Structure formats: structure tokens, C-alpha cells
Amino acid sequence: LFDIREGEDRRAALMFSYIFLVICSLLIVKPVRNSLFLTHIGIEQLPVAFILVAIVAALVSNIYSRLSKSIRLDQLIISTFFASIALLFFFRYFLYLKYQQGWFYYALYIWVAIFGVITTSQFWLLANYVFNAREAKRLFGLIGAGGISGGIFGGYLTKFLAPVVGTHNLLLFCILFLS
């Protein structure tokens, strides 16, 4: 049905799971970010947040590009996930303390945007190392469906969990999925 050939099944399943969990986490943390930003900062400040995201993204991509030349991709991916988990704990801790400073909500907004770009880019870089061109032509549609499935699952999970566990605690589910 999916034209998975001998020896490809494990790699395809792992990559499907990888993008599923990354996108699922992203679709949990984005509504948290949006809700908190709009509640505490307001819609009128979104243009400022967008500009800050662009500036920080340029800086981060420059740093990331330099790091990618000196660090192996697997180590860079692992480091990115450890840093992401640490930052999720950081943001969750300050939310637990009911920290209300404006910079915090801007930082969360910017970090979520950078997280989304970096983790999905890393996934596709890794996918290009894991599969050759022929395998990629056959399998990337199936593997990409993992991202679509993760988005659907993450969106519905957020819808059902937010009223039960609260907005702040949704970050803990992202930590679980990224671990």
C-alpha cells in the first residue's frame, strides 16, 4: 500500500514518529503562546512580535549555520531538543510562579516561532541523510503524513486538555513528547 521496501520499514516508522511528535508538540505550544500573548500583551502588539521573530530568526539561523559546520547533525539535533526541553521547563516554571512581565510573553512568542522553524528544518535535513533520492521519492509523502497527523492530534489534544489541565500545564505535554 505504501511501497515500503525491505529494510526501509524501521527508518520510515521512526521518521514518521519523529515528525509526528515534533508537529504535535508545536500544535500544543502555539495555542499556549498565542493565548498568553494575546491575553497579557494584546493583539495590537503582534506586529512588534512579528518583527522581533524576524530579527531573532536571522540571528539564530546565522548561529545555527555556523554550528552546523562544526557539529555533526545528530549532535546538533540532540542539543536542540535538550535546549528546547530546558526552555519549556523555564517557561513552565515562570508560568507556575505567575510571572507577569511583558518581556516574558515576547520571549515565549519568539521562542515558539524559532522552535517550529529549527525542529522542522532539522527533521528534513535528517530525512535527506537517512533516505537516498529513490527512497525519498517513494517515502516522503508517507513520512510527511506524520506531520499532518501530528498537527491534527496535537490540535485536538490541546482542545480537550486545555480546559482540564490548564493552559500552563500544556507545556508539560510538549516536554513529554519531545523527550
PDB file of C-alpha atoms in Angstrom:
ATOM      1  CA  LEU A   1       0.000   0.000   0.000  1.00  0.00           C
ATOM      2  CA  PHE A   2       2.786   2.452   0.923  1.00  0.00           C
ATOM      3  CA  ASP A   3       5.537   0.908  -1.242  1.00  0.00           C
ATOM      4  CA  ILE A   4       7.853   0.409   1.726  1.00  0.00           C
ATOM      5  CA  ARG A   5      10.572  -1.991   0.719  1.00  0.00           C
ATOM      6  CA  GLU A   6      12.675  -4.370   2.737  1.00  0.00           C
ATOM      7  CA  GLY A   7      14.941  -2.547   5.169  1.00  0.00           C
ATOM      8  CA  GLU A   8      13.012   0.734   4.963  1.00  0.00           C
ATOM      9  CA  ASP A   9      10.195  -0.019   7.378  1.00  0.00           C
ATOM     10  CA  ARG A  10      12.029   0.824  10.603  1.00  0.00           C
ATOM     11  CA  ARG A  11      13.554   4.041   9.234  1.00  0.00           C
ATOM     12  CA  ALA A  12      10.215   5.150   7.771  1.00  0.00           C
ATOM     13  CA  ALA A  13       8.365   4.408  11.029  1.00  0.00           C
ATOM     14  CA  LEU A  14      10.951   6.277  13.100  1.00  0.00           C
ATOM     15  CA  MET A  15      10.909   9.307  10.830  1.00  0.00           C
ATOM     16  CA  PHE A  16       7.088   9.271  10.747  1.00  0.00           C
ATOM     17  CA  SER A  17       7.088   9.206  14.569  1.00  0.00           C
ATOM     18  CA  TYR A  18       9.727  11.925  14.790  1.00  0.00           C
ATOM     19  CA  ILE A  19       7.798  14.440  12.689  1.00  0.00           C
ATOM     20  CA  PHE A  20       4.510  13.390  14.320  1.00  0.00           C
ATOM     21  CA  LEU A  21       5.849  14.243  17.787  1.00  0.00           C
ATOM     22  CA  VAL A  22       7.549  17.481  16.698  1.00  0.00           C
ATOM     23  CA  ILE A  23       4.459  18.840  14.955  1.00  0.00           C
ATOM     24  CA  CYS A  24       2.187  17.584  17.728  1.00  0.00           C
ATOM     25  CA  SER A  25       4.309  19.496  20.253  1.00  0.00           C
ATOM     26  CA  LEU A  26       4.263  22.569  18.055  1.00  0.00           C
ATOM     27  CA  LEU A  27       0.472  22.445  17.753  1.00  0.00           C
ATOM     28  CA  ILE A  28       0.225  22.287  21.533  1.00  0.00           C
ATOM     29  CA  VAL A  29       2.686  25.059  22.321  1.00  0.00           C
ATOM     30  CA  LYS A  30       1.465  27.505  19.638  1.00  0.00           C
ATOM     31  CA  PRO A  31      -2.026  27.939  21.109  1.00  0.00           C
ATOM     32  CA  VAL A  32      -0.459  28.322  24.557  1.00  0.00           C
ATOM     33  CA  ARG A  33       1.832  31.037  23.212  1.00  0.00           C
ATOM     34  CA  ASN A  34      -0.965  32.787  21.330  1.00  0.00           C
ATOM     35  CA  SER A  35      -3.364  32.663  24.256  1.00  0.00           C
ATOM     36  CA  LEU A  36      -0.861  34.008  26.752  1.00  0.00           C
ATOM     37  CA  PHE A  37       0.460  36.698  24.427  1.00  0.00           C
ATOM     38  CA  LEU A  38      -2.963  37.972  23.422  1.00  0.00           C
ATOM     39  CA  THR A  39      -4.267  37.866  26.998  1.00  0.00           C
ATOM     40  CA  HIS A  40      -1.312  39.606  28.620  1.00  0.00           C
ATOM     41  CA  ILE A  41       0.119  41.793  25.851  1.00  0.00           C
ATOM     42  CA  GLY A  42      -2.727  42.304  23.376  1.00  0.00           C
ATOM     43  CA  ILE A  43      -3.369  41.999  19.680  1.00  0.00           C
ATOM     44  CA  GLU A  44      -2.049  45.495  18.958  1.00  0.00           C
ATOM     45  CA  GLN A  45       1.488  44.305  19.826  1.00  0.00           C
ATOM     46  CA  LEU A  46       1.517  41.390  17.355  1.00  0.00           C
ATOM     47  CA  PRO A  47       3.347  43.431  14.674  1.00  0.00           C
ATOM     48  CA  VAL A  48       6.135  44.079  17.182  1.00  0.00           C
ATOM     49  CA  ALA A  49       6.281  40.366  17.983  1.00  0.00           C
ATOM     50  CA  PHE A  50       6.471  39.517  14.262  1.00  0.00           C
ATOM     51  CA  ILE A  51       9.352  41.937  13.743  1.00  0.00           C
ATOM     52  CA  LEU A  52      11.178  40.542  16.770  1.00  0.00           C
ATOM     53  CA  VAL A  53      10.678  36.999  15.456  1.00  0.00           C
ATOM     54  CA  ALA A  54      12.236  38.026  12.136  1.00  0.00           C
ATOM     55  CA  ILE A  55      15.239  39.655  13.824  1.00  0.00           C
ATOM     56  CA  VAL A  56      15.838  36.771  16.220  1.00  0.00           C
ATOM     57  CA  ALA A  57      15.315  34.216  13.432  1.00  0.00           C
ATOM     58  CA  ALA A  58      18.030  35.918  11.376  1.00  0.00           C
ATOM     59  CA  LEU A  59      20.422  35.821  14.336  1.00  0.00           C
ATOM     60  CA  VAL A  60      19.587  32.220  15.241  1.00  0.00           C
ATOM     61  CA  SER A  61      19.880  31.000  11.657  1.00  0.00           C
ATOM     62  CA  ASN A  62      23.301  32.639  11.389  1.00  0.00           C
ATOM     63  CA  ILE A  63      24.466  30.971  14.600  1.00  0.00           C
ATOM     64  CA  TYR A  64      22.877  27.672  13.589  1.00  0.00           C
ATOM     65  CA  SER A  65      24.591  27.778  10.203  1.00  0.00           C
ATOM     66  CA  ARG A  66      27.969  28.253  11.860  1.00  0.00           C
ATOM     67  CA  LEU A  67      27.308  25.470  14.360  1.00  0.00           C
ATOM     68  CA  SER A  68      26.178  23.073  11.640  1.00  0.00           C
ATOM     69  CA  LYS A  69      29.604  23.357  10.002  1.00  0.00           C
ATOM     70  CA  SER A  70      31.431  22.260  13.146  1.00  0.00           C
ATOM     71  CA  ILE A  71      28.961  19.889  14.828  1.00  0.00           C
ATOM     72  CA  ARG A  72      27.534  16.664  13.425  1.00  0.00           C
ATOM     73  CA  LEU A  73      23.826  16.800  12.587  1.00  0.00           C
ATOM     74  CA  ASP A  74      22.855  14.143  15.135  1.00  0.00           C
ATOM     75  CA  GLN A  75      24.614  16.062  17.915  1.00  0.00           C
ATOM     76  CA  LEU A  76      23.012  19.307  16.758  1.00  0.00           C
ATOM     77  CA  ILE A  77      19.554  17.714  16.789  1.00  0.00           C
ATOM     78  CA  ILE A  78      20.052  16.246  20.255  1.00  0.00           C
ATOM     79  CA  SER A  79      21.376  19.575  21.544  1.00  0.00           C
ATOM     80  CA  THR A  80      18.404  21.397  20.051  1.00  0.00           C
ATOM     81  CA  PHE A  81      15.962  19.051  21.751  1.00  0.00           C
ATOM     82  CA  PHE A  82      17.714  19.335  25.124  1.00  0.00           C
ATOM     83  CA  ALA A  83      17.698  23.126  24.805  1.00  0.00           C
ATOM     84  CA  SER A  84      14.010  23.072  23.788  1.00  0.00           C
ATOM     85  CA  ILE A  85      13.074  20.894  26.747  1.00  0.00           C
ATOM     86  CA  ALA A  86      15.073  23.135  29.102  1.00  0.00           C
ATOM     87  CA  LEU A  87      13.321  26.212  27.726  1.00  0.00           C
ATOM     88  CA  LEU A  88       9.914  24.548  28.095  1.00  0.00           C
ATOM     89  CA  PHE A  89      10.759  23.891  31.753  1.00  0.00           C
ATOM     90  CA  PHE A  90      11.909  27.526  32.078  1.00  0.00           C
ATOM     91  CA  PHE A  91       8.695  28.921  30.631  1.00  0.00           C
ATOM     92  CA  ARG A  92       6.541  26.484  32.606  1.00  0.00           C
ATOM     93  CA  TYR A  93       8.317  27.427  35.847  1.00  0.00           C
ATOM     94  CA  PHE A  94       7.727  31.146  35.317  1.00  0.00           C
ATOM     95  CA  LEU A  95       4.108  30.474  34.414  1.00  0.00           C
ATOM     96  CA  TYR A  96       3.763  28.440  37.610  1.00  0.00           C
ATOM     97  CA  LEU A  97       5.103  31.442  39.540  1.00  0.00           C
ATOM     98  CA  LYS A  98       2.510  33.605  37.738  1.00  0.00           C
ATOM     99  CA  TYR A  99       5.279  35.831  36.391  1.00  0.00           C
ATOM    100  CA  GLN A 100       3.638  38.743  34.563  1.00  0.00           C
ATOM    101  CA  GLN A 101       6.443  40.777  32.984  1.00  0.00           C
ATOM    102  CA  GLY A 102       5.901  41.710  29.342  1.00  0.00           C
ATOM    103  CA  TRP A 103       9.317  40.545  28.142  1.00  0.00           C
ATOM    104  CA  PHE A 104       8.423  37.013  29.214  1.00  0.00           C
ATOM    105  CA  TYR A 105       5.472  36.767  26.812  1.00  0.00           C
ATOM    106  CA  TYR A 106       7.544  38.221  23.976  1.00  0.00           C
ATOM    107  CA  ALA A 107      10.289  35.677  24.734  1.00  0.00           C
ATOM    108  CA  LEU A 108       7.786  32.819  24.695  1.00  0.00           C
ATOM    109  CA  TYR A 109       6.286  34.068  21.427  1.00  0.00           C
ATOM    110  CA  ILE A 110       9.673  34.348  19.760  1.00  0.00           C
ATOM    111  CA  TRP A 111      10.953  31.035  21.096  1.00  0.00           C
ATOM    112  CA  VAL A 112       7.930  29.084  19.833  1.00  0.00           C
ATOM    113  CA  ALA A 113       8.403  30.529  16.354  1.00  0.00           C
ATOM    114  CA  ILE A 114      12.116  29.657  16.351  1.00  0.00           C
ATOM    115  CA  PHE A 115      11.387  26.205  17.790  1.00  0.00           C
ATOM    116  CA  GLY A 116       8.991  25.478  14.933  1.00  0.00           C
ATOM    117  CA  VAL A 117      11.437  26.530  12.249  1.00  0.00           C
ATOM    118  CA  ILE A 118      14.527  24.839  13.687  1.00  0.00           C
ATOM    119  CA  THR A 119      12.962  21.496  14.606  1.00  0.00           C
ATOM    120  CA  THR A 120      11.124  21.009  11.328  1.00  0.00           C
ATOM    121  CA  SER A 121      14.177  22.070   9.319  1.00  0.00           C
ATOM    122  CA  GLN A 122      16.324  19.637  11.267  1.00  0.00           C
ATOM    123  CA  PHE A 123      13.836  16.879  10.599  1.00  0.00           C
ATOM    124  CA  TRP A 124      14.014  17.349   6.822  1.00  0.00           C
ATOM    125  CA  LEU A 125      17.815  17.640   6.921  1.00  0.00           C
ATOM    126  CA  LEU A 126      17.946  14.336   8.768  1.00  0.00           C
ATOM    127  CA  ALA A 127      15.431  12.777   6.376  1.00  0.00           C
ATOM    128  CA  ASN A 128      17.719  13.686   3.474  1.00  0.00           C
ATOM    129  CA  TYR A 129      20.585  11.867   5.214  1.00  0.00           C
ATOM    130  CA  VAL A 130      18.502   8.833   6.140  1.00  0.00           C
ATOM    131  CA  PHE A 131      16.985   8.214   2.701  1.00  0.00           C
ATOM    132  CA  ASN A 132      18.532   8.283  -0.743  1.00  0.00           C
ATOM    133  CA  ALA A 133      16.762  10.049  -3.626  1.00  0.00           C
ATOM    134  CA  ARG A 134      14.817   6.979  -4.785  1.00  0.00           C
ATOM    135  CA  GLU A 135      13.636   6.154  -1.288  1.00  0.00           C
ATOM    136  CA  ALA A 136      12.738   9.771  -0.649  1.00  0.00           C
ATOM    137  CA  LYS A 137      10.518   9.933  -3.736  1.00  0.00           C
ATOM    138  CA  ARG A 138       8.559   6.940  -2.520  1.00  0.00           C
ATOM    139  CA  LEU A 139       8.515   7.559   1.227  1.00  0.00           C
ATOM    140  CA  PHE A 140       8.466  11.304   1.875  1.00  0.00           C
ATOM    141  CA  GLY A 141       4.717  11.508   1.240  1.00  0.00           C
ATOM    142  CA  LEU A 142       4.062   8.873   3.879  1.00  0.00           C
ATOM    143  CA  ILE A 143       6.583  10.380   6.280  1.00  0.00           C
ATOM    144  CA  GLY A 144       5.175  13.874   5.729  1.00  0.00           C
ATOM    145  CA  ALA A 145       1.768  12.467   6.661  1.00  0.00           C
ATOM    146  CA  GLY A 146       3.270  12.022  10.116  1.00  0.00           C
ATOM    147  CA  GLY A 147       3.460  15.797  10.376  1.00  0.00           C
ATOM    148  CA  ILE A 148      -0.123  16.206   9.231  1.00  0.00           C
ATOM    149  CA  SER A 149      -1.254  13.534  11.697  1.00  0.00           C
ATOM    150  CA  GLY A 150       0.758  15.181  14.464  1.00  0.00           C
ATOM    151  CA  GLY A 151      -0.867  18.512  13.697  1.00  0.00           C
ATOM    152  CA  ILE A 152      -4.344  17.023  13.847  1.00  0.00           C
ATOM    153  CA  PHE A 153      -3.609  15.060  17.016  1.00  0.00           C
ATOM    154  CA  GLY A 154      -1.871  17.987  18.719  1.00  0.00           C
ATOM    155  CA  GLY A 155      -4.679  20.370  17.850  1.00  0.00           C
ATOM    156  CA  TYR A 156      -7.399  18.086  19.174  1.00  0.00           C
ATOM    157  CA  LEU A 157      -5.341  17.131  22.218  1.00  0.00           C
ATOM    158  CA  THR A 158      -4.924  20.823  23.047  1.00  0.00           C
ATOM    159  CA  LYS A 159      -8.642  21.426  22.621  1.00  0.00           C
ATOM    160  CA  PHE A 160      -9.512  18.638  25.046  1.00  0.00           C
ATOM    161  CA  LEU A 161      -6.694  19.089  27.562  1.00  0.00           C
ATOM    162  CA  ALA A 162      -6.661  22.875  27.967  1.00  0.00           C
ATOM    163  CA  PRO A 163      -9.900  23.012  29.990  1.00  0.00           C
ATOM    164  CA  VAL A 164      -8.842  20.004  32.066  1.00  0.00           C
ATOM    165  CA  VAL A 165      -5.167  20.720  32.873  1.00  0.00           C
ATOM    166  CA  GLY A 166      -4.981  24.454  32.160  1.00  0.00           C
ATOM    167  CA  THR A 167      -3.039  26.388  29.572  1.00  0.00           C
ATOM    168  CA  HIS A 168       0.208  26.462  31.546  1.00  0.00           C
ATOM    169  CA  ASN A 169       0.314  22.699  32.057  1.00  0.00           C
ATOM    170  CA  LEU A 170       0.080  22.006  28.336  1.00  0.00           C
ATOM    171  CA  LEU A 171       3.799  22.773  28.168  1.00  0.00           C
ATOM    172  CA  LEU A 172       4.386  19.623  30.210  1.00  0.00           C
ATOM    173  CA  PHE A 173       2.855  17.554  27.402  1.00  0.00           C
ATOM    174  CA  CYS A 174       5.289  19.140  24.943  1.00  0.00           C
ATOM    175  CA  ILE A 175       8.155  18.135  27.227  1.00  0.00           C
ATOM    176  CA  LEU A 176       6.799  14.592  27.292  1.00  0.00           C
ATOM    177  CA  PHE A 177       6.522  14.419  23.501  1.00  0.00           C
ATOM    178  CA  LEU A 178       9.991  15.857  22.915  1.00  0.00           C
ATOM    179  CA  SER A 179      11.664  13.572  25.439  1.00  0.00           C
TER     180      SER A 179
END
